[in-house]
PDB file of C-alpha atoms in Angstrom:
ATOM      1  CA  MET A   1      -0.034   0.000  -0.050  1.00 77.00           C
ATOM      2  CA  SER A   2       1.378   3.317  -0.959  1.00 88.00           C
ATOM      3  CA  VAL A   3       2.532   5.920   1.633  1.00 91.00           C
ATOM      4  CA  GLU A   4       0.140   8.457   0.255  1.00 91.00           C
ATOM      5  CA  LEU A   5      -2.851   6.240   0.758  1.00 94.00           C
ATOM      6  CA  LEU A   6      -1.680   5.288   4.405  1.00 93.00           C
ATOM      7  CA  ALA A   7      -1.533   9.063   5.264  1.00 94.00           C
ATOM      8  CA  ILE A   8      -5.040   9.602   3.979  1.00 94.00           C
ATOM      9  CA  ILE A   9      -6.503   6.457   5.826  1.00 94.00           C
ATOM     10  CA  SER A  10      -4.630   7.677   9.041  1.00 95.00           C
ATOM     11  CA  ILE A  11      -6.929  10.663   9.288  1.00 95.00           C
ATOM     12  CA  LEU A  12     -10.094   9.202   7.835  1.00 95.00           C
ATOM     13  CA  PRO A  13     -11.756   7.783  11.046  1.00 93.00           C
ATOM     14  CA  TRP A  14     -11.553  11.159  12.656  1.00 94.00           C
ATOM     15  CA  ALA A  15     -12.726  13.019   9.753  1.00 95.00           C
ATOM     16  CA  PHE A  16     -15.690  10.667   9.456  1.00 94.00           C
ATOM     17  CA  TYR A  17     -16.655  11.174  13.093  1.00 91.00           C
ATOM     18  CA  LEU A  18     -16.467  15.043  12.773  1.00 92.00           C
ATOM     19  CA  ILE A  19     -18.720  15.072   9.647  1.00 92.00           C
ATOM     20  CA  VAL A  20     -21.231  12.452  10.639  1.00 90.00           C
ATOM     21  CA  THR A  21     -21.674  14.234  14.212  1.00 88.00           C
ATOM     22  CA  HIS A  22     -21.943  17.791  12.964  1.00 88.00           C
ATOM     23  CA  PRO A  23     -25.294  19.366  12.532  1.00 82.00           C
ATOM     24  CA  LYS A  24     -25.775  19.381   8.810  1.00 72.00           C
ATOM     25  CA  LYS A  25     -27.553  22.599   7.528  1.00 74.00           C
ATOM     26  CA  ASP A  26     -25.859  23.382   4.320  1.00 82.00           C
ATOM     27  CA  PHE A  27     -23.959  20.245   3.150  1.00 84.00           C
ATOM     28  CA  PRO A  28     -22.097  21.554   0.043  1.00 87.00           C
ATOM     29  CA  ARG A  29     -21.000  24.584   2.192  1.00 88.00           C
ATOM     30  CA  LEU A  30     -19.793  21.978   4.901  1.00 90.00           C
ATOM     31  CA  ILE A  31     -17.896  20.189   2.458  1.00 91.00           C
ATOM     32  CA  LEU A  32     -16.112  23.377   0.991  1.00 94.00           C
ATOM     33  CA  VAL A  33     -15.254  24.379   4.562  1.00 94.00           C
ATOM     34  CA  VAL A  34     -13.793  20.903   5.161  1.00 95.00           C
ATOM     35  CA  LEU A  35     -11.723  21.100   1.807  1.00 96.00           C
ATOM     36  CA  VAL A  36     -10.287  24.536   2.674  1.00 97.00           C
ATOM     37  CA  ALA A  37      -9.497  23.627   6.166  1.00 97.00           C
ATOM     38  CA  LEU A  38      -7.625  20.583   5.162  1.00 96.00           C
ATOM     39  CA  GLY A  39      -5.621  22.664   2.763  1.00 96.00           C
ATOM     40  CA  LEU A  40      -4.788  25.051   5.605  1.00 97.00           C
ATOM     41  CA  GLY A  41      -3.628  22.243   7.656  1.00 96.00           C
ATOM     42  CA  TRP A  42      -1.206  21.202   4.747  1.00 95.00           C
ATOM     43  CA  ALA A  43      -0.289  24.893   4.464  1.00 95.00           C
ATOM     44  CA  SER A  44       0.528  25.170   8.225  1.00 95.00           C
ATOM     45  CA  THR A  45       2.810  22.165   7.982  1.00 94.00           C
ATOM     46  CA  GLU A  46       4.789  23.741   5.169  1.00 92.00           C
ATOM     47  CA  LEU A  47       4.940  27.051   7.311  1.00 93.00           C
ATOM     48  CA  VAL A  48       6.080  25.145  10.433  1.00 93.00           C
ATOM     49  CA  LEU A  49       8.900  23.517   8.384  1.00 89.00           C
ATOM     50  CA  LYS A  50       9.872  26.705   6.773  1.00 91.00           C
ATOM     51  CA  LEU A  51       9.995  28.744  10.057  1.00 91.00           C
ATOM     52  CA  ASN A  52      11.938  25.885  11.879  1.00 87.00           C
ATOM     53  CA  SER A  53      14.657  25.880   9.074  1.00 86.00           C
ATOM     54  CA  ILE A  54      14.933  29.767   9.709  1.00 88.00           C
ATOM     55  CA  LEU A  55      14.851  29.733  13.451  1.00 86.00           C
ATOM     56  CA  TRP A  56      16.705  26.499  14.066  1.00 80.00           C
ATOM     57  CA  PRO A  57      19.093  25.675  11.066  1.00 79.00           C
ATOM     58  CA  THR A  58      20.457  22.068  11.258  1.00 66.00           C
ATOM     59  CA  GLU A  59      23.932  23.479  12.144  1.00 52.00           C
ATOM     60  CA  VAL A  60      22.482  25.462  15.136  1.00 50.00           C
ATOM     61  CA  ALA A  61      20.448  22.830  16.261  1.00 53.00           C
ATOM     62  CA  GLU A  62      23.269  20.403  16.508  1.00 54.00           C
ATOM     63  CA  THR A  63      25.399  22.991  18.259  1.00 50.00           C
ATOM     64  CA  SER A  64      22.662  23.515  20.789  1.00 53.00           C
ATOM     65  CA  LYS A  65      22.303  19.767  21.460  1.00 52.00           C
ATOM     66  CA  LYS A  66      26.129  19.623  22.393  1.00 53.00           C
ATOM     67  CA  ALA A  67      25.841  22.788  24.456  1.00 52.00           C
ATOM     68  CA  VAL A  68      22.809  21.605  26.556  1.00 53.00           C
ATOM     69  CA  LYS A  69      23.867  18.715  28.475  1.00 56.00           C
ATOM     70  CA  SER A  70      20.439  17.934  30.212  1.00 74.00           C
ATOM     71  CA  LEU A  71      18.267  15.436  28.220  1.00 77.00           C
ATOM     72  CA  LEU A  72      15.310  16.925  30.146  1.00 80.00           C
ATOM     73  CA  SER A  73      16.089  20.398  28.983  1.00 84.00           C
ATOM     74  CA  GLN A  74      16.477  19.274  25.345  1.00 84.00           C
ATOM     75  CA  THR A  75      13.080  17.357  25.660  1.00 85.00           C
ATOM     76  CA  ALA A  76      11.309  20.373  27.145  1.00 88.00           C
ATOM     77  CA  PHE A  77      12.510  22.867  24.563  1.00 87.00           C
ATOM     78  CA  LEU A  78      11.491  20.452  21.748  1.00 88.00           C
ATOM     79  CA  ALA A  79       8.085  19.718  23.148  1.00 89.00           C
ATOM     80  CA  PHE A  80       7.105  23.118  24.297  1.00 91.00           C
ATOM     81  CA  VAL A  81       8.955  25.503  21.985  1.00 89.00           C
ATOM     82  CA  GLN A  82      10.179  23.980  18.760  1.00 87.00           C
ATOM     83  CA  ALA A  83       7.102  21.713  18.316  1.00 89.00           C
ATOM     84  CA  GLY A  84       4.394  23.004  20.722  1.00 91.00           C
ATOM     85  CA  MET A  85       4.727  26.708  20.334  1.00 93.00           C
ATOM     86  CA  MET A  86       5.576  26.638  16.624  1.00 93.00           C
ATOM     87  CA  GLU A  87       2.923  24.270  15.385  1.00 94.00           C
ATOM     88  CA  GLU A  88       0.108  25.652  17.599  1.00 95.00           C
ATOM     89  CA  ALA A  89       1.023  29.264  16.568  1.00 95.00           C
ATOM     90  CA  CYS A  90       0.683  28.327  12.824  1.00 95.00           C
ATOM     91  CA  LYS A  91      -2.344  26.304  13.222  1.00 97.00           C
ATOM     92  CA  SER A  92      -4.250  28.686  15.629  1.00 96.00           C
ATOM     93  CA  ILE A  93      -3.566  31.673  13.261  1.00 96.00           C
ATOM     94  CA  LEU A  94      -5.054  29.756  10.315  1.00 97.00           C
ATOM     95  CA  ILE A  95      -8.029  28.366  12.348  1.00 97.00           C
ATOM     96  CA  LEU A  96      -8.807  31.955  13.742  1.00 97.00           C
ATOM     97  CA  GLY A  97      -8.401  33.479  10.467  1.00 96.00           C
ATOM     98  CA  PHE A  98     -10.612  31.041   8.446  1.00 97.00           C
ATOM     99  CA  SER A  99     -13.206  30.796  11.175  1.00 97.00           C
ATOM    100  CA  LEU A 100     -13.615  34.512  10.935  1.00 96.00           C
ATOM    101  CA  ILE A 101     -14.132  34.055   7.228  1.00 96.00           C
ATOM    102  CA  ALA A 102     -16.259  31.027   7.112  1.00 94.00           C
ATOM    103  CA  ALA A 103     -17.810  30.522  10.592  1.00 94.00           C
ATOM    104  CA  PHE A 104     -18.467  34.056  12.073  1.00 95.00           C
ATOM    105  CA  ASP A 105     -21.684  35.637  11.956  1.00 94.00           C
ATOM    106  CA  ARG A 106     -20.855  39.549  11.847  1.00 92.00           C
ATOM    107  CA  GLU A 107     -24.422  40.648  12.687  1.00 92.00           C
ATOM    108  CA  THR A 108     -24.360  38.972  16.071  1.00 93.00           C
ATOM    109  CA  SER A 109     -20.293  38.750  16.396  1.00 93.00           C
ATOM    110  CA  ARG A 110     -20.643  35.091  17.165  1.00 94.00           C
ATOM    111  CA  PHE A 111     -18.747  32.011  15.948  1.00 95.00           C
ATOM    112  CA  ARG A 112     -20.974  29.338  14.340  1.00 93.00           C
ATOM    113  CA  PRO A 113     -20.561  25.669  14.991  1.00 92.00           C
ATOM    114  CA  GLU A 114     -18.555  25.493  11.686  1.00 93.00           C
ATOM    115  CA  ALA A 115     -15.651  26.914  13.637  1.00 95.00           C
ATOM    116  CA  PHE A 116     -15.425  23.494  15.415  1.00 95.00           C
ATOM    117  CA  LEU A 117     -15.097  21.794  12.071  1.00 95.00           C
ATOM    118  CA  VAL A 118     -12.508  24.370  10.775  1.00 97.00           C
ATOM    119  CA  GLY A 119     -10.261  23.509  13.763  1.00 96.00           C
ATOM    120  CA  GLY A 120     -10.702  19.751  13.344  1.00 96.00           C
ATOM    121  CA  PHE A 121      -9.848  19.718   9.742  1.00 97.00           C
ATOM    122  CA  VAL A 122      -6.971  22.099   9.867  1.00 97.00           C
ATOM    123  CA  ALA A 123      -5.641  19.726  12.603  1.00 97.00           C
ATOM    124  CA  LEU A 124      -6.359  16.624  10.396  1.00 97.00           C
ATOM    125  CA  GLY A 125      -4.756  18.331   7.347  1.00 96.00           C
ATOM    126  CA  PHE A 126      -1.648  18.960   9.404  1.00 97.00           C
ATOM    127  CA  ALA A 127      -1.607  15.406  10.802  1.00 96.00           C
ATOM    128  CA  GLY A 128      -2.123  13.987   7.309  1.00 95.00           C
ATOM    129  CA  VAL A 129       0.940  15.773   5.858  1.00 95.00           C
ATOM    130  CA  GLU A 130       3.116  14.903   8.995  1.00 94.00           C
ATOM    131  CA  ASN A 131       1.903  11.253   9.016  1.00 94.00           C
ATOM    132  CA  TYR A 132       3.030  10.995   5.379  1.00 95.00           C
ATOM    133  CA  GLN A 133       6.509  12.037   6.402  1.00 93.00           C
ATOM    134  CA  TYR A 134       6.783   9.685   9.233  1.00 93.00           C
ATOM    135  CA  ILE A 135       5.328   6.794   7.307  1.00 93.00           C
ATOM    136  CA  GLY A 136       7.580   7.438   4.414  1.00 92.00           C
ATOM    137  CA  ARG A 137      10.728   7.490   6.514  1.00 91.00           C
ATOM    138  CA  ALA A 138       9.854   4.157   8.110  1.00 89.00           C
ATOM    139  CA  THR A 139      11.346   0.942   7.030  1.00 89.00           C
ATOM    140  CA  ASP A 140       9.165  -1.680   5.182  1.00 86.00           C
ATOM    141  CA  ASN A 141       8.914  -3.761   8.341  1.00 88.00           C
ATOM    142  CA  GLU A 142       8.005  -0.711  10.540  1.00 90.00           C
ATOM    143  CA  ARG A 143       5.673   1.040   8.115  1.00 91.00           C
ATOM    144  CA  ILE A 144       2.357  -0.630   9.235  1.00 92.00           C
ATOM    145  CA  THR A 145       3.288  -0.131  13.067  1.00 92.00           C
ATOM    146  CA  THR A 146       4.028   3.410  12.290  1.00 92.00           C
ATOM    147  CA  PHE A 147       0.933   3.921  10.336  1.00 93.00           C
ATOM    148  CA  ILE A 148      -1.256   2.510  13.221  1.00 93.00           C
ATOM    149  CA  SER A 149       0.575   4.593  15.872  1.00 89.00           C
ATOM    150  CA  ARG A 150       0.212   7.840  13.859  1.00 91.00           C
ATOM    151  CA  THR A 151      -3.454   7.116  13.274  1.00 92.00           C
ATOM    152  CA  LEU A 152      -4.330   6.294  16.874  1.00 89.00           C
ATOM    153  CA  VAL A 153      -1.987   8.570  18.787  1.00 88.00           C
ATOM    154  CA  SER A 154      -0.753  11.565  16.573  1.00 90.00           C
ATOM    155  CA  SER A 155      -3.694  12.233  14.568  1.00 92.00           C
ATOM    156  CA  ASN A 156      -5.794  12.007  17.641  1.00 91.00           C
ATOM    157  CA  ALA A 157      -3.509  14.345  19.537  1.00 91.00           C
ATOM    158  CA  HIS A 158      -3.546  17.126  16.849  1.00 94.00           C
ATOM    159  CA  LEU A 159      -7.373  16.855  16.414  1.00 95.00           C
ATOM    160  CA  LEU A 160      -7.987  17.120  20.177  1.00 94.00           C
ATOM    161  CA  ILE A 161      -5.809  20.163  20.687  1.00 95.00           C
ATOM    162  CA  ASN A 162      -7.320  22.050  17.761  1.00 96.00           C
ATOM    163  CA  LEU A 163     -10.828  21.175  18.652  1.00 96.00           C
ATOM    164  CA  CYS A 164     -10.418  22.460  22.060  1.00 95.00           C
ATOM    165  CA  PHE A 165      -8.975  25.738  20.727  1.00 96.00           C
ATOM    166  CA  SER A 166     -12.106  25.982  18.271  1.00 96.00           C
ATOM    167  CA  MET A 167     -14.409  25.216  21.204  1.00 95.00           C
ATOM    168  CA  PHE A 168     -12.932  28.272  22.860  1.00 96.00           C
ATOM    169  CA  LEU A 169     -13.790  30.346  20.010  1.00 96.00           C
ATOM    170  CA  ILE A 170     -17.411  29.265  20.221  1.00 95.00           C
ATOM    171  CA  LYS A 171     -17.380  29.907  24.005  1.00 94.00           C
ATOM    172  CA  SER A 172     -16.055  33.321  23.514  1.00 95.00           C
ATOM    173  CA  ASN A 173     -19.474  34.312  21.863  1.00 94.00           C
ATOM    174  CA  GLY A 174     -21.044  37.010  23.898  1.00 91.00           C
ATOM    175  CA  LYS A 175     -17.950  38.168  25.616  1.00 93.00           C
ATOM    176  CA  PRO A 176     -16.781  41.896  25.324  1.00 94.00           C
ATOM    177  CA  LEU A 177     -13.969  42.394  22.818  1.00 93.00           C
ATOM    178  CA  GLY A 178     -11.287  42.900  25.348  1.00 94.00           C
ATOM    179  CA  GLU A 179     -12.207  39.955  27.313  1.00 96.00           C
ATOM    180  CA  ARG A 180     -12.665  37.827  24.145  1.00 95.00           C
ATOM    181  CA  VAL A 181      -9.118  38.612  23.075  1.00 95.00           C
ATOM    182  CA  TRP A 182      -7.628  37.550  26.433  1.00 96.00           C
ATOM    183  CA  TYR A 183      -9.907  34.494  26.488  1.00 96.00           C
ATOM    184  CA  LEU A 184      -8.523  33.368  23.056  1.00 96.00           C
ATOM    185  CA  THR A 185      -5.020  34.199  24.079  1.00 96.00           C
ATOM    186  CA  LYS A 186      -5.395  31.890  27.079  1.00 95.00           C
ATOM    187  CA  ALA A 187      -6.924  29.211  24.720  1.00 96.00           C
ATOM    188  CA  PHE A 188      -3.826  29.516  22.567  1.00 96.00           C
ATOM    189  CA  PHE A 189      -1.394  28.981  25.368  1.00 96.00           C
ATOM    190  CA  LEU A 190      -3.571  26.198  26.659  1.00 94.00           C
ATOM    191  CA  ALA A 191      -3.083  24.555  23.214  1.00 95.00           C
ATOM    192  CA  VAL A 192       0.730  24.964  23.498  1.00 95.00           C
ATOM    193  CA  SER A 193       0.651  23.449  26.979  1.00 94.00           C
ATOM    194  CA  GLN A 194      -1.273  20.562  25.839  1.00 92.00           C
ATOM    195  CA  HIS A 195       0.925  19.907  22.733  1.00 93.00           C
ATOM    196  CA  GLY A 196       4.006  20.369  24.973  1.00 91.00           C
ATOM    197  CA  LEU A 197       2.891  18.090  27.705  1.00 90.00           C
ATOM    198  CA  PHE A 198       2.006  15.248  25.181  1.00 89.00           C
ATOM    199  CA  ASP A 199       5.328  15.538  23.354  1.00 88.00           C
ATOM    200  CA  PHE A 200       7.238  15.755  26.645  1.00 90.00           C
ATOM    201  CA  PHE A 201       5.764  12.430  27.863  1.00 86.00           C
ATOM    202  CA  VAL A 202       5.803  10.613  24.457  1.00 85.00           C
ATOM    203  CA  PHE A 203       9.219  11.700  23.131  1.00 78.00           C
ATOM    204  CA  PRO A 204      11.177   9.464  25.632  1.00 75.00           C
ATOM    205  CA  SER A 205       8.947   6.440  24.515  1.00 69.00           C
ATOM    206  CA  GLY A 206       8.716   5.323  28.123  1.00 68.00           C
ATOM    207  CA  ARG A 207       5.689   3.297  29.318  1.00 75.00           C
ATOM    208  CA  PHE A 208       4.928   5.797  32.218  1.00 78.00           C
ATOM    209  CA  GLY A 209       5.110   8.740  29.923  1.00 77.00           C
ATOM    210  CA  LEU A 210       2.657   7.068  27.436  1.00 79.00           C
ATOM    211  CA  TRP A 211       0.178   6.412  30.140  1.00 85.00           C
ATOM    212  CA  ILE A 212       0.257  10.015  31.246  1.00 86.00           C
ATOM    213  CA  ALA A 213      -0.270  11.204  27.704  1.00 82.00           C
ATOM    214  CA  ALA A 214      -3.108   8.787  27.230  1.00 83.00           C
ATOM    215  CA  ALA A 215      -4.801   9.991  30.401  1.00 87.00           C
ATOM    216  CA  LEU A 216      -4.304  13.554  29.397  1.00 86.00           C
ATOM    217  CA  PHE A 217      -6.066  12.951  25.968  1.00 83.00           C
ATOM    218  CA  VAL A 218      -8.838  10.969  27.524  1.00 87.00           C
ATOM    219  CA  GLY A 219      -9.657  13.928  29.890  1.00 88.00           C
ATOM    220  CA  ILE A 220      -9.637  16.361  26.930  1.00 89.00           C
ATOM    221  CA  TRP A 221     -11.954  14.055  24.945  1.00 89.00           C
ATOM    222  CA  VAL A 222     -14.472  14.047  27.775  1.00 90.00           C
ATOM    223  CA  TRP A 223     -14.143  17.805  28.033  1.00 90.00           C
ATOM    224  CA  ILE A 224     -14.609  18.377  24.308  1.00 92.00           C
ATOM    225  CA  VAL A 225     -17.693  15.893  24.137  1.00 89.00           C
ATOM    226  CA  LYS A 226     -19.239  17.672  27.213  1.00 90.00           C
ATOM    227  CA  ASP A 227     -18.685  21.191  25.817  1.00 91.00           C
ATOM    228  CA  ARG A 228     -19.740  20.095  22.386  1.00 91.00           C
ATOM    229  CA  ARG A 229     -22.983  18.979  23.534  1.00 88.00           C
ATOM    230  CA  MET A 230     -23.721  22.195  25.269  1.00 89.00           C
ATOM    231  CA  TYR A 231     -22.291  24.728  22.996  1.00 89.00           C
ATOM    232  CA  ILE A 232     -22.832  23.285  19.540  1.00 85.00           C
ATOM    233  CA  GLU A 233     -25.867  21.003  19.783  1.00 77.00           C
ATOM    234  CA  ASN A 234     -27.659  23.815  21.672  1.00 70.00           C
ATOM    235  CA  ASN A 235     -25.904  26.365  19.683  1.00 60.00           C
ATOM    236  CA  GLU A 236     -26.591  29.023  22.259  1.00 50.00           C
ATOM    237  CA  PRO A 237     -23.521  29.217  24.567  1.00 45.00           C
ATOM    238  CA  MET A 238     -24.412  32.473  26.441  1.00 46.00           C
ATOM    239  CA  ASP A 239     -28.107  31.434  26.751  1.00 43.00           C
ATOM    240  CA  VAL A 240     -27.129  28.279  28.341  1.00 41.00           C
ATOM    241  CA  GLU A 241     -25.124  30.049  30.862  1.00 45.00           C
ATOM    242  CA  LEU A 242     -27.606  32.638  31.690  1.00 42.00           C
ATOM    243  CA  LEU A 243     -30.111  29.909  32.054  1.00 39.00           C
ATOM    244  CA  GLY A 244     -28.088  28.157  34.587  1.00 45.00           C
ATOM    245  CA  ALA A 245     -27.435  31.331  36.482  1.00 43.00           C
ATOM    246  CA  GLU A 246     -31.154  32.099  36.476  1.00 40.00           C
ATOM    247  CA  GLU A 247     -32.074  28.590  37.762  1.00 44.00           C
ATOM    248  CA  SER A 248     -29.305  28.962  40.450  1.00 48.00           C
ATOM    249  CA  TYR A 249     -30.804  32.268  41.440  1.00 40.00           C
ATOM    250  CA  ARG A 250     -34.365  31.022  41.444  1.00 44.00           C
ATOM    251  CA  SER A 251     -33.487  27.956  43.728  1.00 52.00           C
ATOM    252  CA  GLU A 252     -32.378  30.390  46.242  1.00 51.00           C
ATOM    253  CA  LEU A 253     -35.523  32.362  46.338  1.00 47.00           C
ATOM    254  CA  PRO A 254     -38.449  31.573  48.749  1.00 51.00           C
ATOM    255  CA  GLY A 255     -41.123  29.442  47.221  1.00 48.00           C
ATOM    256  CA  THR A 256     -43.616  32.105  46.728  1.00 44.00           C
ATOM    257  CA  ALA A 257     -41.086  34.292  44.945  1.00 44.00           C
ATOM    258  CA  ARG A 258     -40.172  31.790  42.155  1.00 48.00           C
TER     259      ARG A 258
END
């Protein structure tokens, strides 16, 4: 089986889940958003590679490795800065930019549920290209193992991190502009932290680290599913919050005043 086909298959289960579970109001437009987001994911991969070659050329990287004796420091830098910060910066900018174009209602200043798809498919576009590179570099004996690992772990990781960021876009609906900017800034640094923690525990390839990484992403899955049910299926995040506040207030009133 060709490397290209394996790379495509490595993101198909997650793509299928996103499309099948998304509220379908305008299917042709939905497919267009998906295709553009996948293209932006590919573009973000190229952007990361270009920036890495500029900021950390091979010669500088090798010199830095010799200068830094601590394996822990090297792993932390690679996980949180060279991978986490760079990749999430490129993806987050493209997710935010395309969401403002394709999934933002300017009359109400609210992100629509399509922003969730934008984040998901930018992540899958990035993961697909990255998987292609890793699968292509694997030997014939390791190719299927690498494919399975990239499908279950890496594609899933990229997807969860960017779905979480996209959910913050939707959850920012109704907030004042200044508070919204700060809210999304925190969402970006959360994505960097999630990516960095995952890579930090996975890079050494230890069993304990893999368990921690798995636990981290199980927690993120639960968080995303819960928020998706509230903010996308209801599609009224602020109304849901206000309703909860109102119910809490009413419960504190005497029975005759309710």
